[in-house]
Structure formats: C-alpha cells, structure tokens
Amino acid sequence: MMNPEEVMQKYEKYINPSSTRLFRFMGLSSIESRAEGWIITDTEGTEFIDCLGGFGMFAVGHRHPKIVEAVERELHAMPMCGKVLFNEPAALLAEKLAEITPGALQYNFFCNSGTEAVEGCLKVARLATGRKKFVAAQNAFHGKTFGSLTATGRDLYRDPFRPLLEGFTHIPFNDISALEQAVDDETAAVILEPVQGEGGINVPADGYMKRAEEIAHKHGALLIADEVQTGIGRTGKWFGVDHDGARPDLMAVAKALGGGIMPVGSVIGTEEAWQGLIEAPFLHTSTFGGGQMACAAGLATLQVIEEENLLRRSAETGAYFKRGIESIAAEFPQVIKEVRGRGMMIGMDLVKEGAGGMLMALMIDRHIIVAYTLNNPKVIRIEPPLNMPESVVDHVLDALRSSVSQVAEAIDDL
Ligand code: PLP
C-alpha cells in the first residue's frame, strides 16, 4: 500500500495540483481506506465520523449490508444490462419509485448522476411543451453539465462557459411574486430545489413548492423538482416536495438512490410530461443507465429506508441535531449567524467566509468530516447518514462546541 504522501503526490501530478494543495492546506492528509455506517477509516487506522455523507449520498450509511448483498447478487449474475433484453431490477425500481413519488409521477429514465437527471428533466420538459424558456432560482445548484449549469444560479461556475443555453431566467429563491412575474405562456418549466442545498441549505416558506406548481400550471408550464439532494429521505420525508404536498410534473433524483454503493439517478415524469418520449423513446438514451447492479442498489435502498423507519429517524434525529446546533449558535452569535434545515439536512450560516474554512479544519482535526456548501462557503452543512444514533450526534455536538469556541477566539483575524 502506498503511504499517504505518495497518494497525494499522484493527486497533485495526475488529478489536480491546486485542489490537492487546498485540501492539504486545510489539514487533510488522510487516505480513506474503508467505511461502515457513519465511520470512515483511513489507511493509518484513524476513524472519522462522516457528517457530510458524500454531499448527501450516504442516506443509509456506508456499505449497508443489505445493499451490499443486493449488489453482490447482481455482480455474480449480470451486473450491467445488455440494453436489448429486459431486466428485473430496473422494472422493480421503476415501479417502486412510481409508488413513493408524489402525485402522478410514473415513468422513469435511469441515468448515473444528478446532473444527468436534471439534463433529462430539461429535455423532457422541452419535448412535452414545445417551449424553450425555463425559470430557475438564483443560488440554485443543479449540476455542472451544460444544461444543468445553465439552470445553476452561480456566475462563478457559469461565466467561463458562456454561451450557455438560451431562455433561462433566474429569480430570487422563495419569492412568489418574482416567480409570478417570470413565468409566462412561453415557459416550458420552472425548476426548483425544495430546499436549496449547495446554495446554503435555504429552506423556503411553507407552501412555496405548491405555489410554484400552481403558477407553472396556470401558464401551461411544468414544475421540475430537483430532488437530487433533498430526495430519498434527507429532509425527513421521501421527497422535499412532500412537506408542501406539491405534485411536480418531473423530478430529478440521484445521490442517495444508489445507497452509497452505486451511482444511480432517475428522471421521473407524469404520463403527460412523458408523451414525447413515449412517441420517440430513443430521443434520450444512456449506455450505463438502468443496469442491474445500479437498480438493485436503488431498490434495496428504498427497502432499507422503509424497514428501518429512516424517514422518521431523519426527521427526529435531524430535529435533535438542529436543536443542539442552535444552542451552540446562541452561545456563539459572533460565529454562527443562523441555523437552517429540514431533517438531516442542516446548515450553519457563519458570520464570515474565513470562519467556514477554519471550522471545517478544526472539525476534521477532531475527526469529524463536514464541509461548506458549493455556492456559499459561509455555510457549513451537516448531512449525515439518516441512521446516525443520537449518542454519535452528542459526540459531534461536543466537538462542534469546542471548535466554534476556538473560531470565536480568532474571529476578528479571519
Ligand atoms: N442537483 C442538486 C440539487 C444537487 O445538489 C447536485 C449535486 O450536489 C446536483 C443536482 C448534481 O449532482 P451530481 O453531482 O451527481 O451531478
């Protein structure tokens, strides 16, 4: 086995010198070697508590035995689909997703990542409506391929790649009158995250997604719910839109759907939205999408969430976690401005950007993995496995209190 320094040198030389240096600067010098539940162990045997959950991918924790078993079964039978014959795991996962998604979502197109799921939603929306205009939110994060990047609401990521797709308008998130003004009879779809993840864990007012649905439908436009981060139990319900009783026409899911073992995404749509693809199914295809190992992982993930009551646990443990962080915020208002979140998707909005980097480094020193959100480095996000016990949460809160108090001492110099 290579020593950590050798691995980092190869990262620097063959992956990216500046990101490697940034991580080194933040004190990250461990090579991950195994993982189980909420623990990641490095090659030196040091254990880290995973409170980032791979940006929300590890809803059922690392290497959940039932998902490992389901994936192994397919591995030894036929891991990837031959693309011409039918396969059972894809049929079962599609049926299960139709059952747990709200409203009339029925048809699935399987893909391999969040950005692909969003791309699929945008294409299906154009096909269904014959329109080209989209309304998205400022600060939104929908991925980094061209279509998703156009919907993403951060110029830092978009500007180097212009020209992007035409016809996108970005309005402030959680602002119903801005949405009313932006949507018209030429709008194909409104695309929103039920809680903005990378934008800084921004929770909208109750009923926001339902109102967005009504506004879109009034103009014959579709509502696309980007549930890549909020979906599959993260916010304490199956999907973020379930908090509002909203019924999107299209939904993008990925991240947690693969149970932290396989990359799996899906574009899910109503029969009406799917008409174009029903007429011409080969307008949108994927070589890897819908493979047996991936779909078996997805199905096992949804079963584990049901069997282990992870929706309830996400809501309850998330509320417990959030209360704990709020009490730390009350003690250190000079460091934490606000705590936001739903279920196990919690963000700490810090007073300045430098405080985010320092807090992340101090937590990692204490062997707890957290990170800031991609669009908003002032927000440290907590997205642990949904089955993390309260005793572990207590340990994390103790470490957080100590780390925040250290940041408080240095705050004027940051
Ligand atoms: N949509 C949302 C809401 C996300 O949070 C992300 C990733 O963080 C994506 C899309 C893109 O997913 P991926 O990184 O799998 O392409």
Short mmCIF file of C-alpha atoms and ligand atoms in Angstrom, two decimals:
data_model
loop_
_atom_site.label_atom_id
_atom_site.label_comp_id
_atom_site.label_asym_id
_atom_site.label_seq_id
_atom_site.Cartn_x
_atom_site.Cartn_y
_atom_site.Cartn_z
CA MET A 1 0.00 0.00 0.00
CA MET A 2 1.31 3.49 -0.82
CA ASN A 3 1.90 5.90 2.04
CA PRO A 4 -0.42 8.97 2.22
CA GLU A 5 2.26 11.31 0.86
CA GLU A 6 2.73 9.20 -2.27
CA VAL A 7 -1.01 9.14 -2.94
CA MET A 8 -1.26 12.93 -2.53
CA GLN A 9 1.70 13.45 -4.85
CA LYS A 10 -0.09 11.44 -7.53
CA TYR A 11 -3.22 13.53 -6.97
CA GLU A 12 -1.12 16.62 -7.37
CA LYS A 13 0.55 15.36 -10.51
CA TYR A 14 -2.27 13.49 -12.24
CA ILE A 15 -5.57 14.81 -10.87
CA ASN A 16 -5.29 18.46 -9.89
CA PRO A 17 -2.42 20.33 -8.23
CA SER A 18 -4.44 23.24 -6.86
CA SER A 19 -7.31 21.26 -5.33
CA THR A 20 -4.77 18.90 -3.77
CA ARG A 21 -2.88 21.85 -2.28
CA LEU A 22 -6.11 23.38 -0.98
CA PHE A 23 -7.04 20.17 0.83
CA ARG A 24 -3.51 19.85 2.21
CA PHE A 25 -3.69 23.45 3.43
CA MET A 26 -6.89 22.56 5.29
CA GLY A 27 -5.02 19.79 7.09
CA LEU A 28 -6.47 16.96 5.01
CA SER A 29 -3.82 14.33 4.56
CA SER A 30 -5.65 11.06 5.11
CA ILE A 31 -6.30 8.40 2.54
CA GLU A 32 -9.68 6.77 3.07
CA SER A 33 -9.49 3.04 3.21
CA ARG A 34 -12.74 1.53 4.50
CA ALA A 35 -16.11 2.67 5.69
CA GLU A 36 -19.07 1.31 7.59
CA GLY A 37 -22.20 3.05 8.87
CA TRP A 38 -21.13 6.61 9.66
CA ILE A 39 -17.42 5.83 10.14
CA ILE A 40 -14.70 6.30 7.52
CA THR A 41 -11.34 4.76 8.46
CA ASP A 42 -8.12 5.93 6.85
CA THR A 43 -5.08 3.86 5.93
CA GLU A 44 -3.44 4.66 9.30
CA GLY A 45 -6.47 3.33 11.18
CA THR A 46 -7.86 6.74 12.19
CA GLU A 47 -11.65 6.81 12.33
CA PHE A 48 -13.67 9.80 11.14
CA ILE A 49 -17.36 10.42 11.78
CA ASP A 50 -18.97 11.24 8.45
CA CYS A 51 -21.28 14.24 8.85
CA LEU A 52 -21.07 15.22 5.20
CA GLY A 53 -22.34 11.93 3.86
CA GLY A 54 -20.70 12.34 0.46
CA PHE A 55 -22.75 15.51 -0.23
CA GLY A 56 -25.86 13.62 0.86
CA MET A 57 -25.21 10.32 -0.88
CA PHE A 58 -24.91 8.11 2.21
CA ALA A 59 -28.50 8.21 3.47
CA VAL A 60 -28.33 4.61 4.66
CA GLY A 61 -24.70 4.93 5.76
CA HIS A 62 -21.64 3.34 4.20
CA ARG A 63 -21.77 -0.25 2.96
CA HIS A 64 -25.18 -1.10 4.35
CA PRO A 65 -25.14 -4.94 4.40
CA LYS A 66 -28.49 -5.32 2.64
CA ILE A 67 -27.37 -3.12 -0.23
CA VAL A 68 -24.01 -4.87 -0.45
CA GLU A 69 -25.88 -8.18 -0.62
CA ALA A 70 -28.28 -6.97 -3.35
CA VAL A 71 -25.42 -5.56 -5.43
CA GLU A 72 -23.29 -8.70 -4.96
CA ARG A 73 -26.16 -10.86 -6.17
CA GLU A 74 -26.28 -8.93 -9.45
CA LEU A 75 -22.49 -8.73 -9.68
CA HIS A 76 -22.30 -12.50 -9.83
CA ALA A 77 -25.25 -12.84 -12.21
CA MET A 78 -25.31 -9.96 -14.72
CA PRO A 79 -24.09 -6.59 -13.39
CA MET A 80 -24.77 -4.37 -16.42
CA CYS A 81 -27.67 -4.55 -18.81
CA GLY A 82 -27.19 -5.78 -22.36
CA LYS A 83 -29.55 -2.98 -23.49
CA VAL A 84 -31.78 -5.14 -25.68
CA LEU A 85 -33.38 -7.63 -23.30
CA PHE A 86 -35.41 -6.57 -20.25
CA ASN A 87 -34.07 -6.69 -16.70
CA GLU A 88 -35.97 -7.27 -13.47
CA PRO A 89 -34.21 -4.83 -11.09
CA ALA A 90 -34.97 -1.89 -13.45
CA ALA A 91 -38.65 -2.87 -13.65
CA LEU A 92 -38.92 -3.21 -9.87
CA LEU A 93 -37.10 0.04 -9.08
CA ALA A 94 -39.20 1.98 -11.59
CA GLU A 95 -42.38 0.57 -10.04
CA LYS A 96 -41.23 1.40 -6.50
CA LEU A 97 -40.24 4.96 -7.44
CA ALA A 98 -43.67 5.49 -9.05
CA GLU A 99 -45.22 4.26 -5.78
CA ILE A 100 -43.29 6.54 -3.40
CA THR A 101 -43.13 9.71 -5.50
CA PRO A 102 -45.99 12.20 -5.07
CA GLY A 103 -48.84 12.83 -7.47
CA ALA A 104 -48.89 11.10 -10.80
CA LEU A 105 -45.17 10.60 -11.38
CA GLN A 106 -44.95 7.28 -13.15
CA TYR A 107 -42.30 6.91 -15.84
CA ASN A 108 -38.57 6.58 -15.12
CA PHE A 109 -35.49 7.18 -17.20
CA PHE A 110 -32.47 5.78 -15.36
CA CYS A 111 -29.14 7.57 -15.52
CA ASN A 112 -25.98 7.76 -13.44
CA SER A 113 -25.74 11.13 -11.72
CA GLY A 114 -27.64 14.17 -10.53
CA THR A 115 -26.63 16.40 -13.38
CA GLU A 116 -27.78 13.79 -15.90
CA ALA A 117 -31.13 13.54 -14.14
CA VAL A 118 -31.53 17.33 -14.40
CA GLU A 119 -30.48 17.32 -18.08
CA GLY A 120 -33.15 14.69 -18.69
CA CYS A 121 -35.81 16.80 -16.95
CA LEU A 122 -34.93 19.86 -19.06
CA LYS A 123 -35.09 17.89 -22.31
CA VAL A 124 -38.33 16.13 -21.42
CA ALA A 125 -39.89 19.48 -20.45
CA ARG A 126 -38.98 20.99 -23.83
CA LEU A 127 -40.32 17.97 -25.62
CA ALA A 128 -43.56 17.93 -23.66
CA THR A 129 -44.36 21.61 -24.04
CA GLY A 130 -42.67 22.56 -27.30
CA ARG A 131 -41.40 25.62 -25.40
CA LYS A 132 -37.83 26.73 -24.71
CA LYS A 133 -37.94 29.02 -21.69
CA PHE A 134 -37.07 28.00 -18.12
CA VAL A 135 -37.32 29.77 -14.80
CA ALA A 136 -34.78 28.80 -12.13
CA ALA A 137 -33.67 30.29 -8.82
CA GLN A 138 -30.65 32.40 -8.03
CA ASN A 139 -28.14 30.44 -6.00
CA ALA A 140 -29.63 27.15 -7.18
CA PHE A 141 -27.36 24.19 -7.79
CA HIS A 142 -28.47 21.72 -10.45
CA GLY A 143 -25.14 20.30 -11.64
CA LYS A 144 -22.31 21.27 -13.95
CA THR A 145 -23.00 19.83 -17.40
CA PHE A 146 -24.17 22.48 -19.87
CA GLY A 147 -27.94 22.31 -19.39
CA SER A 148 -27.79 21.87 -15.62
CA LEU A 149 -25.10 24.52 -15.41
CA THR A 150 -27.38 26.96 -17.19
CA ALA A 151 -30.01 26.29 -14.52
CA THR A 152 -27.43 26.56 -11.73
CA GLY A 153 -27.60 30.03 -10.23
CA ARG A 154 -23.97 30.93 -9.61
CA ASP A 155 -21.97 33.00 -12.11
CA LEU A 156 -18.63 31.78 -10.76
CA TYR A 157 -19.38 28.38 -12.28
CA ARG A 158 -21.21 29.66 -15.37
CA ASP A 159 -19.23 32.60 -16.70
CA PRO A 160 -16.21 30.65 -18.05
CA PHE A 161 -18.55 28.50 -20.14
CA ARG A 162 -20.77 31.06 -21.85
CA PRO A 163 -22.64 30.91 -24.15
CA LEU A 164 -24.88 28.55 -22.22
CA LEU A 165 -28.42 27.52 -23.15
CA GLU A 166 -30.77 30.31 -24.11
CA GLY A 167 -34.01 31.19 -22.40
CA PHE A 168 -33.18 30.82 -18.69
CA THR A 169 -34.33 33.42 -16.16
CA HIS A 170 -33.07 33.33 -12.57
CA ILE A 171 -35.29 34.78 -9.88
CA PRO A 172 -34.73 35.07 -6.11
CA PHE A 173 -35.50 31.80 -4.31
CA ASN A 174 -38.54 31.77 -2.04
CA ASP A 175 -40.07 34.83 -3.71
CA ILE A 176 -43.53 34.01 -5.04
CA SER A 177 -44.18 37.37 -6.68
CA ALA A 178 -40.88 37.15 -8.60
CA LEU A 179 -41.97 33.72 -9.79
CA GLU A 180 -45.38 35.04 -10.83
CA GLN A 181 -43.73 37.75 -12.88
CA ALA A 182 -41.17 35.47 -14.51
CA VAL A 183 -43.42 32.62 -15.67
CA ASP A 184 -45.40 33.22 -18.87
CA ASP A 185 -47.12 31.29 -21.62
CA GLU A 186 -43.78 30.54 -23.28
CA THR A 187 -42.26 28.92 -20.19
CA ALA A 188 -41.50 25.22 -20.57
CA ALA A 189 -40.80 24.65 -16.88
CA VAL A 190 -39.94 26.07 -13.52
CA ILE A 191 -37.04 24.17 -11.95
CA LEU A 192 -36.52 24.39 -8.20
CA GLU A 193 -34.91 22.55 -5.30
CA PRO A 194 -37.40 22.11 -2.44
CA VAL A 195 -34.55 23.15 -0.11
CA GLN A 196 -31.52 24.73 -1.76
CA GLY A 197 -28.59 22.50 -0.84
CA GLU A 198 -25.39 23.90 -2.30
CA GLY A 199 -26.91 27.39 -2.17
CA GLY A 200 -26.50 27.22 1.62
CA ILE A 201 -29.33 24.99 2.97
CA ASN A 202 -32.03 27.56 2.21
CA VAL A 203 -35.44 26.42 3.41
CA PRO A 204 -38.33 28.27 1.72
CA ALA A 205 -41.56 29.33 3.40
CA ASP A 206 -44.17 26.59 3.87
CA GLY A 207 -46.19 26.06 0.71
CA TYR A 208 -43.57 27.51 -1.66
CA MET A 209 -43.32 24.44 -3.89
CA LYS A 210 -47.12 24.10 -4.03
CA ARG A 211 -47.45 27.73 -5.12
CA ALA A 212 -44.71 27.17 -7.71
CA GLU A 213 -46.72 24.23 -9.06
CA GLU A 214 -49.87 26.37 -9.30
CA ILE A 215 -48.08 29.24 -11.02
CA ALA A 216 -46.40 26.93 -13.53
CA HIS A 217 -49.64 25.12 -14.31
CA LYS A 218 -51.60 28.36 -14.72
CA HIS A 219 -49.34 29.07 -17.71
CA GLY A 220 -49.25 25.52 -19.09
CA ALA A 221 -45.66 25.12 -17.85
CA LEU A 222 -44.27 22.15 -15.90
CA LEU A 223 -42.78 22.05 -12.42
CA ILE A 224 -39.45 20.24 -12.20
CA ALA A 225 -38.46 19.33 -8.64
CA ASP A 226 -34.72 18.81 -8.35
CA GLU A 227 -34.70 16.27 -5.52
CA VAL A 228 -31.13 15.14 -6.16
CA GLN A 229 -30.10 16.27 -2.68
CA THR A 230 -33.43 16.55 -0.81
CA GLY A 231 -34.86 13.25 -2.06
CA ILE A 232 -34.81 9.74 -0.59
CA GLY A 233 -35.43 10.75 3.00
CA ARG A 234 -32.88 13.51 3.51
CA THR A 235 -35.42 16.05 4.80
CA GLY A 236 -37.46 13.59 6.89
CA LYS A 237 -39.95 12.66 4.16
CA TRP A 238 -39.36 10.69 0.98
CA PHE A 239 -39.09 13.91 -1.02
CA GLY A 240 -38.67 17.58 -0.23
CA VAL A 241 -41.90 18.45 -2.08
CA ASP A 242 -43.84 16.17 0.31
CA HIS A 243 -43.56 18.88 3.00
CA ASP A 244 -45.82 21.08 0.86
CA GLY A 245 -47.96 18.43 -0.78
CA ALA A 246 -46.66 19.66 -4.16
CA ARG A 247 -47.05 17.43 -7.22
CA PRO A 248 -44.28 18.08 -9.72
CA ASP A 249 -44.54 17.00 -13.35
CA LEU A 250 -40.90 15.97 -13.45
CA MET A 251 -38.47 15.03 -10.73
CA ALA A 252 -34.70 14.51 -10.74
CA VAL A 253 -33.28 12.06 -8.20
CA ALA A 254 -29.78 10.66 -7.72
CA LYS A 255 -27.25 10.77 -4.84
CA ALA A 256 -28.83 8.64 -2.07
CA LEU A 257 -30.79 6.48 -4.51
CA GLY A 258 -27.73 4.30 -5.07
CA GLY A 259 -27.44 3.51 -1.35
CA GLY A 260 -23.92 4.89 -1.28
CA ILE A 261 -22.74 1.93 -3.33
CA MET A 262 -23.77 2.54 -6.93
CA PRO A 263 -24.19 5.74 -8.94
CA VAL A 264 -27.90 5.82 -9.81
CA GLY A 265 -30.12 8.64 -10.98
CA SER A 266 -33.58 8.88 -12.44
CA VAL A 267 -35.74 11.33 -14.34
CA ILE A 268 -39.30 10.63 -13.21
CA GLY A 269 -42.29 12.08 -15.02
CA THR A 270 -46.04 12.04 -15.33
CA GLU A 271 -47.68 10.35 -18.29
CA GLU A 272 -48.48 13.75 -19.78
CA ALA A 273 -44.92 15.02 -19.46
CA TRP A 274 -43.61 11.77 -20.92
CA GLN A 275 -45.67 11.83 -24.16
CA GLY A 276 -42.75 12.96 -26.32
CA LEU A 277 -40.54 10.15 -25.05
CA ILE A 278 -43.36 7.63 -25.40
CA GLU A 279 -43.65 8.59 -29.06
CA ALA A 280 -39.89 8.65 -29.62
CA PRO A 281 -38.15 6.68 -26.83
CA PHE A 282 -34.69 6.85 -28.39
CA LEU A 283 -34.50 10.64 -28.25
CA HIS A 284 -32.83 10.24 -24.87
CA THR A 285 -30.67 7.21 -24.04
CA SER A 286 -27.83 6.11 -21.75
CA THR A 287 -25.44 3.17 -22.06
CA PHE A 288 -24.91 2.66 -18.34
CA GLY A 289 -28.34 3.78 -17.08
CA GLY A 290 -30.71 1.11 -15.80
CA GLY A 291 -28.09 -1.57 -15.14
CA GLN A 292 -28.91 -4.47 -12.83
CA MET A 293 -26.38 -3.65 -10.09
CA ALA A 294 -27.43 0.01 -10.02
CA CYS A 295 -31.17 -0.71 -9.94
CA ALA A 296 -30.79 -3.47 -7.35
CA ALA A 297 -28.89 -0.98 -5.18
CA GLY A 298 -31.71 1.55 -5.64
CA LEU A 299 -34.43 -0.92 -4.76
CA ALA A 300 -32.56 -2.23 -1.70
CA THR A 301 -32.01 1.38 -0.55
CA LEU A 302 -35.72 2.17 -0.67
CA GLN A 303 -36.50 -1.08 1.17
CA VAL A 304 -33.92 -0.35 3.89
CA ILE A 305 -35.39 3.14 4.37
CA GLU A 306 -38.82 1.58 4.92
CA GLU A 307 -37.66 -1.34 7.09
CA GLU A 308 -35.51 0.83 9.35
CA ASN A 309 -38.00 3.71 9.60
CA LEU A 310 -35.38 6.09 8.28
CA LEU A 311 -37.86 8.79 7.27
CA ARG A 312 -38.97 9.14 10.89
CA ARG A 313 -35.38 8.88 12.14
CA SER A 314 -34.24 11.53 9.68
CA ALA A 315 -36.95 13.90 10.92
CA GLU A 316 -36.36 13.17 14.62
CA THR A 317 -32.57 12.93 14.70
CA GLY A 318 -32.38 15.93 12.38
CA ALA A 319 -34.54 17.99 14.75
CA TYR A 320 -32.39 16.87 17.70
CA PHE A 321 -29.20 17.75 15.84
CA LYS A 322 -30.57 21.14 14.80
CA ARG A 323 -31.63 22.00 18.37
CA GLY A 324 -28.11 21.14 19.55
CA ILE A 325 -26.52 23.37 16.93
CA GLU A 326 -28.99 26.17 17.73
CA SER A 327 -27.92 26.10 21.36
CA ILE A 328 -24.26 26.41 20.26
CA ALA A 329 -25.27 29.28 17.96
CA ALA A 330 -26.97 31.02 20.89
CA GLU A 331 -23.71 30.73 22.87
CA PHE A 332 -21.55 31.99 19.99
CA PRO A 333 -23.55 34.51 17.95
CA GLN A 334 -20.24 36.13 16.93
CA VAL A 335 -19.56 32.94 14.88
CA ILE A 336 -22.91 31.40 13.85
CA LYS A 337 -25.47 33.76 12.38
CA GLU A 338 -28.25 31.29 11.70
CA VAL A 339 -29.02 27.57 11.71
CA ARG A 340 -31.32 26.28 8.97
CA GLY A 341 -32.52 22.90 7.83
CA ARG A 342 -35.06 20.17 7.48
CA GLY A 343 -34.47 16.62 8.71
CA MET A 344 -30.85 15.57 8.30
CA MET A 345 -30.04 18.49 6.00
CA ILE A 346 -28.74 21.23 8.26
CA GLY A 347 -26.68 24.32 7.56
CA MET A 348 -24.82 26.68 9.86
CA ASP A 349 -24.60 30.14 8.33
CA LEU A 350 -21.42 31.69 9.71
CA VAL A 351 -20.63 35.36 10.01
CA LYS A 352 -17.76 35.24 7.52
CA GLU A 353 -16.26 33.02 4.88
CA GLY A 354 -12.94 32.53 6.68
CA ALA A 355 -14.82 31.12 9.67
CA GLY A 356 -16.17 28.32 7.43
CA GLY A 357 -12.72 27.12 6.39
CA MET A 358 -11.40 27.29 9.95
CA LEU A 359 -14.38 25.47 11.43
CA MET A 360 -14.14 22.73 8.80
CA ALA A 361 -10.43 22.26 9.52
CA LEU A 362 -10.98 22.19 13.31
CA MET A 363 -13.75 19.60 12.99
CA ILE A 364 -11.56 17.42 10.79
CA ASP A 365 -8.80 17.74 13.42
CA ARG A 366 -11.37 16.26 15.79
CA HIS A 367 -12.03 13.51 13.24
CA ILE A 368 -15.43 14.72 12.14
CA ILE A 369 -15.99 15.32 8.44
CA VAL A 370 -18.05 18.38 7.49
CA ALA A 371 -17.79 20.76 4.53
CA TYR A 372 -19.17 24.01 3.26
CA THR A 373 -21.81 24.29 0.55
CA LEU A 374 -20.58 24.76 -3.03
CA ASN A 375 -22.41 28.03 -3.78
CA ASN A 376 -21.96 29.51 -0.33
CA PRO A 377 -18.68 28.88 1.54
CA LYS A 378 -20.04 30.66 4.64
CA VAL A 379 -22.43 27.77 5.25
CA ILE A 380 -21.19 24.56 6.84
CA ARG A 381 -23.58 21.74 6.06
CA ILE A 382 -24.36 18.67 8.11
CA GLU A 383 -25.78 15.77 6.07
CA PRO A 384 -25.02 12.57 7.98
CA PRO A 385 -26.40 9.09 7.36
CA LEU A 386 -30.06 9.11 8.39
CA ASN A 387 -29.45 6.22 10.79
CA MET A 388 -26.81 8.02 12.87
CA PRO A 389 -27.69 7.45 16.57
CA GLU A 390 -28.22 10.35 18.98
CA SER A 391 -25.20 9.25 21.03
CA VAL A 392 -22.99 9.95 18.00
CA VAL A 393 -24.80 13.24 17.41
CA ASP A 394 -23.98 14.20 21.03
CA HIS A 395 -20.30 13.50 20.39
CA VAL A 396 -20.39 15.63 17.24
CA LEU A 397 -22.11 18.46 19.11
CA ASP A 398 -19.41 18.41 21.83
CA ALA A 399 -16.71 18.64 19.17
CA LEU A 400 -18.64 21.39 17.40
CA ARG A 401 -18.97 23.45 20.58
CA SER A 402 -15.19 23.23 21.19
CA SER A 403 -14.40 24.06 17.56
CA VAL A 404 -16.81 27.02 17.43
CA SER A 405 -15.31 28.40 20.65
CA GLN A 406 -11.85 28.27 19.01
CA VAL A 407 -13.23 30.07 15.94
CA ALA A 408 -14.78 32.68 18.28
CA GLU A 409 -11.33 33.44 19.73
CA ALA A 410 -9.88 34.01 16.27
CA ILE A 411 -12.90 35.62 14.60
CA ASP A 412 -11.51 39.17 14.37
CA ASP A 413 -8.44 37.96 12.46
CA LEU A 414 -10.31 35.82 9.94
N1 PLP B 1 -28.96 18.86 -8.21
C1 PLP B 1 -28.76 19.12 -6.90
C2 PLP B 1 -29.87 19.70 -6.09
C3 PLP B 1 -27.52 18.83 -6.31
O1 PLP B 1 -27.32 19.12 -5.02
C4 PLP B 1 -26.49 18.28 -7.12
C5 PLP B 1 -25.17 18.00 -6.53
O2 PLP B 1 -24.81 18.42 -5.47
C6 PLP B 1 -26.77 18.02 -8.46
C7 PLP B 1 -28.00 18.32 -8.98
C8 PLP B 1 -25.70 17.42 -9.35
O3 PLP B 1 -25.49 16.10 -8.98
P1 PLP B 1 -24.17 15.32 -9.46
O4 PLP B 1 -23.03 15.90 -8.70
O5 PLP B 1 -24.46 13.88 -9.13
O6 PLP B 1 -24.07 15.54 -10.93
#
